[in-house]
Tab-separated table of C-alpha atoms in Angstrom:
chain	number	residue	atom	x	y	z
A	1	MET	CA	-65.812	-144.872	20.076
A	2	ASN	CA	-67.613	-143.181	23.011
A	3	ASP	CA	-65.046	-143.244	25.537
A	4	MET	CA	-61.999	-140.043	25.876
A	5	ARG	CA	-58.572	-139.270	26.882
A	6	ALA	CA	-58.422	-137.781	29.733
A	7	LEU	CA	-55.606	-137.009	31.805
A	8	ILE	CA	-56.193	-137.484	35.668
A	9	PHE	CA	-54.050	-136.199	38.551
A	10	GLU	CA	-53.535	-139.170	40.796
A	11	GLU	CA	-51.547	-137.857	43.998
A	12	PRO	CA	-48.994	-134.781	43.558
A	13	TRP	CA	-46.450	-134.920	40.799
A	14	LYS	CA	-48.246	-137.571	39.181
A	15	MET	CA	-50.673	-136.832	36.435
A	16	THR	CA	-51.461	-139.979	33.817
A	17	LEU	CA	-53.278	-140.087	30.275
A	18	GLN	CA	-56.235	-142.317	31.005
A	19	ASN	CA	-59.685	-143.493	28.607
A	20	LEU	CA	-62.796	-142.245	30.534
A	21	PRO	CA	-66.218	-142.707	29.312
A	22	ARG	CA	-66.930	-139.640	26.823
A	23	PRO	CA	-69.423	-137.571	28.858
A	24	ALA	CA	-73.283	-138.787	28.996
A	25	LEU	CA	-75.365	-134.782	28.532
A	26	GLU	CA	-78.178	-133.877	30.467
A	27	ALA	CA	-81.322	-131.964	30.055
A	28	GLY	CA	-79.504	-128.384	29.817
A	29	GLU	CA	-76.549	-129.391	28.775
A	30	VAL	CA	-73.706	-129.440	25.899
A	31	LEU	CA	-70.883	-130.984	24.743
A	32	ILE	CA	-67.847	-129.614	24.443
A	33	LYS	CA	-65.174	-131.111	21.792
A	34	MET	CA	-62.440	-129.055	23.356
A	35	GLU	CA	-60.051	-126.723	21.263
A	36	SER	CA	-57.582	-125.259	23.414
A	37	VAL	CA	-57.178	-125.467	27.225
A	38	GLY	CA	-55.006	-122.983	29.420
A	39	ILE	CA	-52.227	-124.392	31.724
A	40	CYS	CA	-53.051	-121.988	34.919
A	41	GLY	CA	-50.960	-120.851	37.519
A	42	SER	CA	-53.390	-121.976	40.123
A	43	ASP	CA	-53.039	-125.689	38.098
A	44	VAL	CA	-49.053	-125.983	38.955
A	45	HIS	CA	-49.917	-125.168	42.681
A	46	GLY	CA	-52.529	-127.969	43.098
A	47	PHE	CA	-49.921	-130.623	41.302
A	48	THR	CA	-47.303	-130.221	43.535
A	49	GLY	CA	-50.001	-130.233	46.616
A	50	GLU	CA	-49.162	-126.802	48.007
A	51	SER	CA	-52.711	-125.283	47.631
A	52	GLY	CA	-54.438	-128.261	48.873
A	53	ARG	CA	-57.221	-126.877	46.137
A	54	ARG	CA	-57.331	-130.833	44.002
A	55	ALA	CA	-57.649	-133.846	44.733
A	56	PRO	CA	-56.942	-137.104	43.256
A	57	GLY	CA	-58.695	-138.409	40.910
A	58	MET	CA	-60.124	-135.827	39.281
A	59	VAL	CA	-59.609	-133.495	35.806
A	60	MET	CA	-58.566	-129.971	35.845
A	61	GLY	CA	-58.222	-127.244	33.783
A	62	HIS	CA	-61.299	-124.440	33.738
A	63	GLU	CA	-59.643	-121.736	31.216
A	64	ILE	CA	-61.368	-123.433	28.108
A	65	VAL	CA	-62.397	-122.741	24.528
A	66	GLY	CA	-63.780	-125.699	22.576
A	67	ARG	CA	-66.434	-126.350	20.052
A	68	ILE	CA	-69.809	-126.976	20.657
A	69	GLU	CA	-70.065	-131.407	19.426
A	70	GLU	CA	-73.511	-132.066	20.711
A	71	VAL	CA	-76.811	-130.143	22.633
A	72	ALA	CA	-79.118	-131.994	24.164
A	73	LYS	CA	-82.588	-131.660	23.491
A	74	ASP	CA	-84.055	-129.434	25.643
A	75	VAL	CA	-81.415	-126.917	23.976
A	76	THR	CA	-82.222	-124.402	21.524
A	77	GLU	CA	-80.030	-121.039	22.219
A	78	LYS	CA	-76.892	-123.091	21.158
A	79	GLU	CA	-75.892	-125.135	17.625
A	80	VAL	CA	-73.451	-127.720	16.879
A	81	GLY	CA	-70.071	-125.731	15.418
A	82	GLN	CA	-70.357	-123.137	17.335
A	83	ARG	CA	-67.196	-121.875	19.239
A	84	VAL	CA	-67.441	-121.225	22.809
A	85	THR	CA	-65.433	-120.519	26.056
A	86	VAL	CA	-66.947	-121.863	29.583
A	87	PHE	CA	-67.666	-119.717	32.238
A	88	ASN	CA	-66.183	-122.272	34.966
A	89	VAL	CA	-68.334	-121.643	38.082
A	90	LEU	CA	-71.805	-124.211	37.746
A	91	SER	CA	-74.580	-121.813	39.496
A	92	GLU	CA	-77.267	-123.916	41.570
A	93	HIS	CA	-79.301	-121.200	40.193
A	94	THR	CA	-79.657	-117.824	38.634
A	95	PRO	CA	-78.429	-115.423	41.480
A	96	SER	CA	-80.790	-112.277	42.790
A	97	ASP	CA	-80.147	-108.935	43.104
A	98	GLU	CA	-79.727	-109.394	46.220
A	99	GLU	CA	-77.331	-112.121	45.850
A	100	GLY	CA	-75.225	-110.958	43.785
A	101	ASP	CA	-72.585	-112.987	42.037
A	102	SER	CA	-72.698	-116.173	41.114
A	103	SER	CA	-69.271	-117.050	42.088
A	104	PHE	CA	-70.538	-116.592	46.037
A	105	LEU	CA	-73.138	-118.640	45.675
A	106	ASN	CA	-71.001	-122.246	45.874
A	107	LYS	CA	-67.618	-123.328	45.046
A	108	ARG	CA	-68.354	-125.249	42.246
A	109	VAL	CA	-65.829	-125.185	39.742
A	110	VAL	CA	-64.738	-127.032	36.952
A	111	GLY	CA	-61.577	-128.081	36.601
A	112	VAL	CA	-60.707	-127.811	40.092
A	113	ASN	CA	-63.419	-129.610	42.731
A	114	LEU	CA	-66.302	-131.189	40.483
A	115	GLY	CA	-64.142	-134.473	40.369
A	116	THR	CA	-63.751	-135.985	36.439
A	117	ARG	CA	-65.831	-132.330	34.901
A	118	GLY	CA	-61.983	-130.511	34.105
A	119	ALA	CA	-61.096	-129.327	30.622
A	120	MET	CA	-57.966	-131.452	30.217
A	121	ALA	CA	-59.887	-134.111	28.478
A	122	GLU	CA	-60.923	-134.466	24.867
A	123	TYR	CA	-64.588	-133.542	26.212
A	124	LEU	CA	-66.545	-131.359	28.741
A	125	ALA	CA	-70.607	-131.794	29.359
A	126	ILE	CA	-71.022	-128.625	30.936
A	127	PRO	CA	-74.600	-126.229	31.305
A	128	ALA	CA	-75.658	-124.651	28.651
A	129	VAL	CA	-75.972	-120.708	30.238
A	130	ASN	CA	-71.854	-121.537	31.052
A	131	ALA	CA	-71.375	-122.118	27.044
A	132	ILE	CA	-70.039	-118.389	25.473
A	133	PRO	CA	-69.725	-118.115	22.432
A	134	ALA	CA	-66.680	-116.842	21.450
A	135	SER	CA	-64.931	-114.374	18.843
A	136	GLU	CA	-64.142	-116.314	14.997
A	137	HIS	CA	-62.061	-113.632	14.437
A	138	ILE	CA	-59.620	-114.182	17.265
A	139	PRO	CA	-57.619	-117.338	17.463
A	140	ALA	CA	-58.885	-119.503	19.959
A	141	GLU	CA	-55.513	-119.331	22.368
A	142	VAL	CA	-56.077	-116.547	22.693
A	143	SER	CA	-60.175	-116.984	23.827
A	144	VAL	CA	-58.265	-118.815	26.458
A	145	LEU	CA	-57.260	-115.701	28.495
A	146	ALA	CA	-61.005	-114.555	28.650
A	147	GLU	CA	-60.516	-115.834	32.592
A	148	PRO	CA	-57.189	-113.404	33.562
A	149	VAL	CA	-59.294	-110.477	31.672
A	150	ALA	CA	-62.553	-112.141	34.083
A	151	VAL	CA	-60.800	-111.186	36.816
A	152	ALA	CA	-59.402	-107.667	36.661
A	153	LEU	CA	-62.760	-106.874	35.360
A	154	HIS	CA	-64.159	-107.689	38.871
A	155	GLY	CA	-61.151	-105.963	40.670
A	156	PHE	CA	-62.592	-102.844	39.467
A	157	ASP	CA	-66.008	-104.431	39.322
A	158	ARG	CA	-65.104	-103.998	43.035
A	159	LEU	CA	-63.807	-100.831	43.653
A	160	GLU	CA	-66.195	-99.503	41.416
A	161	GLN	CA	-69.005	-100.521	43.851
A	162	LYS	CA	-67.259	-98.765	47.416
A	163	ASN	CA	-66.803	-95.516	44.795
A	164	ILE	CA	-62.866	-95.897	44.717
A	165	HIS	CA	-61.090	-94.523	42.170
A	166	GLY	CA	-57.195	-93.744	42.430
A	167	GLN	CA	-55.003	-91.453	40.689
A	168	ASN	CA	-51.527	-93.102	41.702
A	169	ILE	CA	-51.850	-96.573	40.819
A	170	ALA	CA	-48.660	-99.389	41.504
A	171	ILE	CA	-49.351	-103.341	39.938
A	172	ILE	CA	-47.652	-105.285	41.792
A	173	GLY	CA	-46.281	-108.313	39.719
A	174	SER	CA	-46.553	-108.466	36.482
A	175	GLY	CA	-47.178	-112.192	35.293
A	176	THR	CA	-51.074	-112.889	33.393
A	177	ILE	CA	-52.787	-110.965	35.961
A	178	GLY	CA	-50.990	-108.161	36.703
A	179	LEU	CA	-50.127	-107.739	33.220
A	180	CYS	CA	-54.274	-108.641	31.891
A	181	THR	CA	-54.769	-106.059	35.048
A	182	LEU	CA	-52.466	-103.454	33.701
A	183	LEU	CA	-55.338	-103.823	29.717
A	184	VAL	CA	-58.241	-103.153	32.105
A	185	ALA	CA	-56.686	-100.322	34.363
A	186	LYS	CA	-55.417	-98.387	30.784
A	187	SER	CA	-58.757	-99.425	28.803
A	188	LEU	CA	-61.158	-97.402	31.591
A	189	GLY	CA	-58.870	-94.938	31.017
A	190	TYR	CA	-56.520	-95.070	34.178
A	191	SER	CA	-53.068	-93.465	33.279
A	192	ASN	CA	-49.945	-93.146	35.809
A	193	LEU	CA	-49.455	-96.900	35.940
A	194	ALA	CA	-46.648	-97.999	36.991
A	195	VAL	CA	-45.908	-102.222	36.826
A	196	LEU	CA	-43.256	-103.492	39.187
A	197	ASP	CA	-41.200	-106.662	39.615
A	198	LEU	CA	-38.167	-108.437	40.028
A	199	ILE	CA	-37.944	-110.361	36.326
A	200	PRO	CA	-36.187	-107.494	33.471
A	201	GLU	CA	-38.339	-109.621	30.645
A	202	LYS	CA	-41.595	-109.691	32.650
A	203	LEU	CA	-41.322	-106.140	33.322
A	204	LYS	CA	-40.400	-105.253	29.286
A	205	ARG	CA	-43.609	-106.985	28.696
A	206	ALA	CA	-45.561	-104.485	31.195
A	207	GLN	CA	-44.032	-101.348	29.315
A	208	ASP	CA	-45.398	-102.583	25.951
A	209	PHE	CA	-48.604	-102.912	27.024
A	210	GLY	CA	-47.860	-99.095	27.747
A	211	GLY	CA	-46.889	-98.960	31.538
A	212	LEU	CA	-44.522	-97.503	33.913
A	213	ILE	CA	-41.563	-99.905	34.895
A	214	VAL	CA	-40.445	-100.189	38.549
A	215	SER	CA	-37.414	-102.266	38.797
A	216	ILE	CA	-36.826	-104.362	41.676
A	217	GLU	CA	-33.801	-106.069	43.152
A	218	LYS	CA	-33.740	-108.906	45.143
A	219	ASP	CA	-32.360	-107.309	48.264
A	220	ASP	CA	-34.297	-104.127	48.075
A	221	SER	CA	-35.979	-103.080	51.017
A	222	PHE	CA	-39.541	-102.205	50.923
A	223	ILE	CA	-38.618	-98.201	51.774
A	224	GLU	CA	-35.837	-98.765	48.278
A	225	VAL	CA	-39.074	-100.384	46.673
A	226	GLU	CA	-41.680	-97.145	47.841
A	227	LYS	CA	-39.555	-94.848	46.822
A	228	LYS	CA	-37.813	-96.401	43.013
A	229	THR	CA	-41.708	-96.401	42.924
A	230	ILE	CA	-42.475	-92.648	44.143
A	231	GLU	CA	-40.069	-91.712	41.006
A	232	VAL	CA	-41.501	-93.717	38.839
A	233	LEU	CA	-45.569	-92.218	39.577
A	234	GLY	CA	-44.560	-88.634	40.822
A	235	ALA	CA	-45.491	-89.826	44.033
A	236	LYS	CA	-47.202	-92.346	46.381
A	237	PRO	CA	-49.604	-94.467	44.727
A	238	ASP	CA	-53.484	-94.032	46.029
A	239	LEU	CA	-53.770	-97.487	44.287
A	240	ILE	CA	-52.258	-100.424	44.589
A	241	ILE	CA	-52.845	-103.611	43.253
A	242	ASP	CA	-51.616	-107.163	44.394
A	243	ALA	CA	-51.828	-109.408	41.765
A	244	VAL	CA	-48.913	-111.217	43.443
A	245	GLY	CA	-50.259	-112.436	46.955
A	246	THR	CA	-46.972	-113.268	49.324
A	247	LYS	CA	-46.233	-112.040	52.780
A	248	SER	CA	-43.369	-110.025	50.465
A	249	SER	CA	-46.037	-108.308	48.636
A	250	PHE	CA	-48.569	-107.428	50.982
A	251	GLY	CA	-46.392	-106.543	53.150
A	252	GLN	CA	-44.547	-104.519	50.468
A	253	ALA	CA	-48.048	-103.215	49.576
A	254	PHE	CA	-49.073	-101.665	52.960
A	255	GLU	CA	-45.918	-99.891	53.415
A	256	MET	CA	-45.690	-97.524	50.066
A	257	VAL	CA	-49.536	-96.515	49.896
A	258	ALA	CA	-50.778	-92.969	50.330
A	259	GLU	CA	-52.974	-92.435	53.490
A	260	LYS	CA	-56.836	-92.381	52.741
A	261	GLY	CA	-55.537	-95.125	49.495
A	262	CYS	CA	-56.219	-99.035	48.754
A	263	LEU	CA	-55.321	-101.801	48.043
A	264	LEU	CA	-57.128	-104.208	45.835
A	265	LEU	CA	-55.875	-107.736	46.802
A	266	ILE	CA	-55.996	-111.195	44.443
A	267	GLY	CA	-52.939	-112.757	44.287
A	268	ASN	CA	-53.725	-115.964	47.186
A	269	LEU	CA	-50.908	-117.039	47.291
A	270	ALA	CA	-49.961	-116.912	50.864
A	271	LYS	CA	-52.504	-118.024	53.834
A	272	GLU	CA	-51.960	-116.019	56.279
A	273	VAL	CA	-50.234	-112.192	56.510
A	274	GLU	CA	-48.913	-109.781	59.190
A	275	LEU	CA	-51.222	-107.138	59.058
A	276	PRO	CA	-49.500	-103.261	61.114
A	277	LEU	CA	-53.657	-102.329	62.659
A	278	GLN	CA	-52.781	-99.583	63.848
A	279	ASP	CA	-51.237	-98.353	60.853
A	280	LEU	CA	-54.462	-99.408	58.716
A	281	ILE	CA	-56.611	-97.651	61.079
A	282	SER	CA	-54.784	-94.463	61.204
A	283	LYS	CA	-53.616	-94.233	57.597
A	284	GLU	CA	-57.523	-95.184	57.188
A	285	ILE	CA	-56.220	-97.312	54.387
A	286	SER	CA	-58.659	-99.510	52.746
A	287	LEU	CA	-58.089	-103.045	52.112
A	288	VAL	CA	-60.451	-104.621	49.784
A	289	GLY	CA	-60.501	-108.394	48.679
A	290	THR	CA	-61.171	-109.778	45.189
A	291	TYR	CA	-62.168	-113.442	43.739
A	292	GLY	CA	-62.952	-114.954	40.817
A	293	PHE	CA	-65.177	-113.130	38.875
A	294	GLY	CA	-69.241	-113.707	38.191
A	295	LEU	CA	-71.115	-114.295	34.954
A	296	LYS	CA	-70.968	-110.675	33.654
A	297	ALA	CA	-67.505	-110.053	33.905
A	298	PHE	CA	-66.582	-112.896	32.152
A	299	GLU	CA	-68.872	-112.114	29.248
A	300	LYS	CA	-67.819	-108.307	29.218
A	301	ALA	CA	-64.852	-109.836	29.053
A	302	VAL	CA	-65.083	-112.584	26.131
A	303	GLN	CA	-65.804	-108.619	24.470
A	304	ILE	CA	-63.214	-107.639	24.944
A	305	LEU	CA	-60.692	-109.903	23.978
A	306	PRO	CA	-60.722	-109.008	20.589
A	307	GLN	CA	-58.995	-104.889	21.263
A	308	PHE	CA	-56.658	-106.483	23.914
A	309	GLN	CA	-55.788	-109.723	20.270
A	310	GLU	CA	-52.024	-108.129	19.523
A	311	GLU	CA	-51.130	-107.697	23.223
A	312	LEU	CA	-52.593	-111.001	25.229
A	313	GLN	CA	-51.013	-112.581	21.670
A	314	THR	CA	-47.692	-112.354	23.444
A	315	LEU	CA	-49.033	-113.442	26.284
A	316	ILE	CA	-48.760	-117.263	25.167
A	317	GLU	CA	-45.444	-118.749	25.156
A	318	GLY	CA	-45.349	-122.124	24.983
A	319	HIS	CA	-47.986	-124.978	23.934
A	320	CYS	CA	-47.971	-128.702	24.109
A	321	SER	CA	-50.464	-132.098	24.207
A	322	LEU	CA	-52.536	-133.076	26.435
A	323	LYS	CA	-50.276	-136.729	26.395
A	324	GLU	CA	-47.197	-133.959	27.317
A	325	THR	CA	-49.222	-131.807	29.363
A	326	PRO	CA	-48.342	-133.676	32.829
A	327	ALA	CA	-43.497	-133.480	31.473
A	328	VAL	CA	-45.522	-129.676	30.991
A	329	MET	CA	-46.744	-129.271	34.502
A	330	THR	CA	-43.695	-130.721	36.417
A	331	ALA	CA	-41.185	-128.427	34.556
A	332	LEU	CA	-43.201	-125.624	35.429
A	333	ALA	CA	-43.414	-126.793	38.429
A	334	LYS	CA	-39.601	-126.829	39.088
A	335	GLY	CA	-39.186	-123.809	37.837
A	336	GLU	CA	-37.575	-125.702	34.925
A	337	LYS	CA	-39.671	-123.962	32.047
A	338	GLN	CA	-41.028	-120.421	32.648
A	339	ALA	CA	-43.991	-118.826	30.710
A	340	LEU	CA	-46.135	-116.633	30.851
A	341	LYS	CA	-49.311	-119.316	29.392
A	342	ILE	CA	-48.668	-122.294	28.596
A	343	VAL	CA	-51.956	-123.752	25.872
A	344	ILE	CA	-53.148	-127.656	25.662
A	345	ASP	CA	-54.097	-127.897	21.991
A	346	PHE	CA	-56.715	-130.813	21.045
């Protein structure tokens, strides 16, 4: 009764279902029984070993919804049975105003670099402050998407901090992050929004979400894509959000951004990109990097999920059990299975 099933990442392309001791609570912690856990693209890249961001012996899983099973004796603000989602960055202390976002205080992230403290397991012990109450009025699987919504919110917070606002906006990539960025942008009052992608099915989703669409062909040059984008937006984009993060997507964004425009960089698949320095300087282009999110952005994301429920529900294109997860990860990594979001059900 004190054991739990957990998926152990043993080596690239290999995960095994094992029995582990159920986590014992320390002071200030709660024990969460998993309800729904999202498979993130970063999990898949870690599973193959290409990103180097997942270590053998660990338990993955950082998009989390569950119910509190047990609370430590000193925890008074959380209750057994309460549905929660998890702010997955564990901080040593609460950040001061000068330190700002807690995501930059350390790199201790549940399901990323905390050993067996991950959500691809039946139970997870975390500090009570990281357990954020989740709505009972939307499905648990929708609350799993709090993280990508928070990523988008944090990106716009970064722009706001620098007093950067675009009039003609292009979002490169209509995956989960790109589509959540579109939803958040619309909620913030942005209207002239174009989404660029190669895949017609994904673009149809962006159109359904209220975005303009730019269909890219595989052999299109940067100039050809720029012309298509200008035709749709009516002007050169002055704010481009790269939700992909490849050499090609960055090159495309840099090629077509307006003078004095801004590139908001969310996707980070490529370790290095080419940067035309003279153009950057002479055109006075701003580059803004954004990584993860802080507690405030995550709490806001959880609060606004209900207004996006209908759209977010359509992003969930598959379900699997914990036992089925290794096969699903393999299929996703090999391109044999395509899905914006797959949720592990417990």
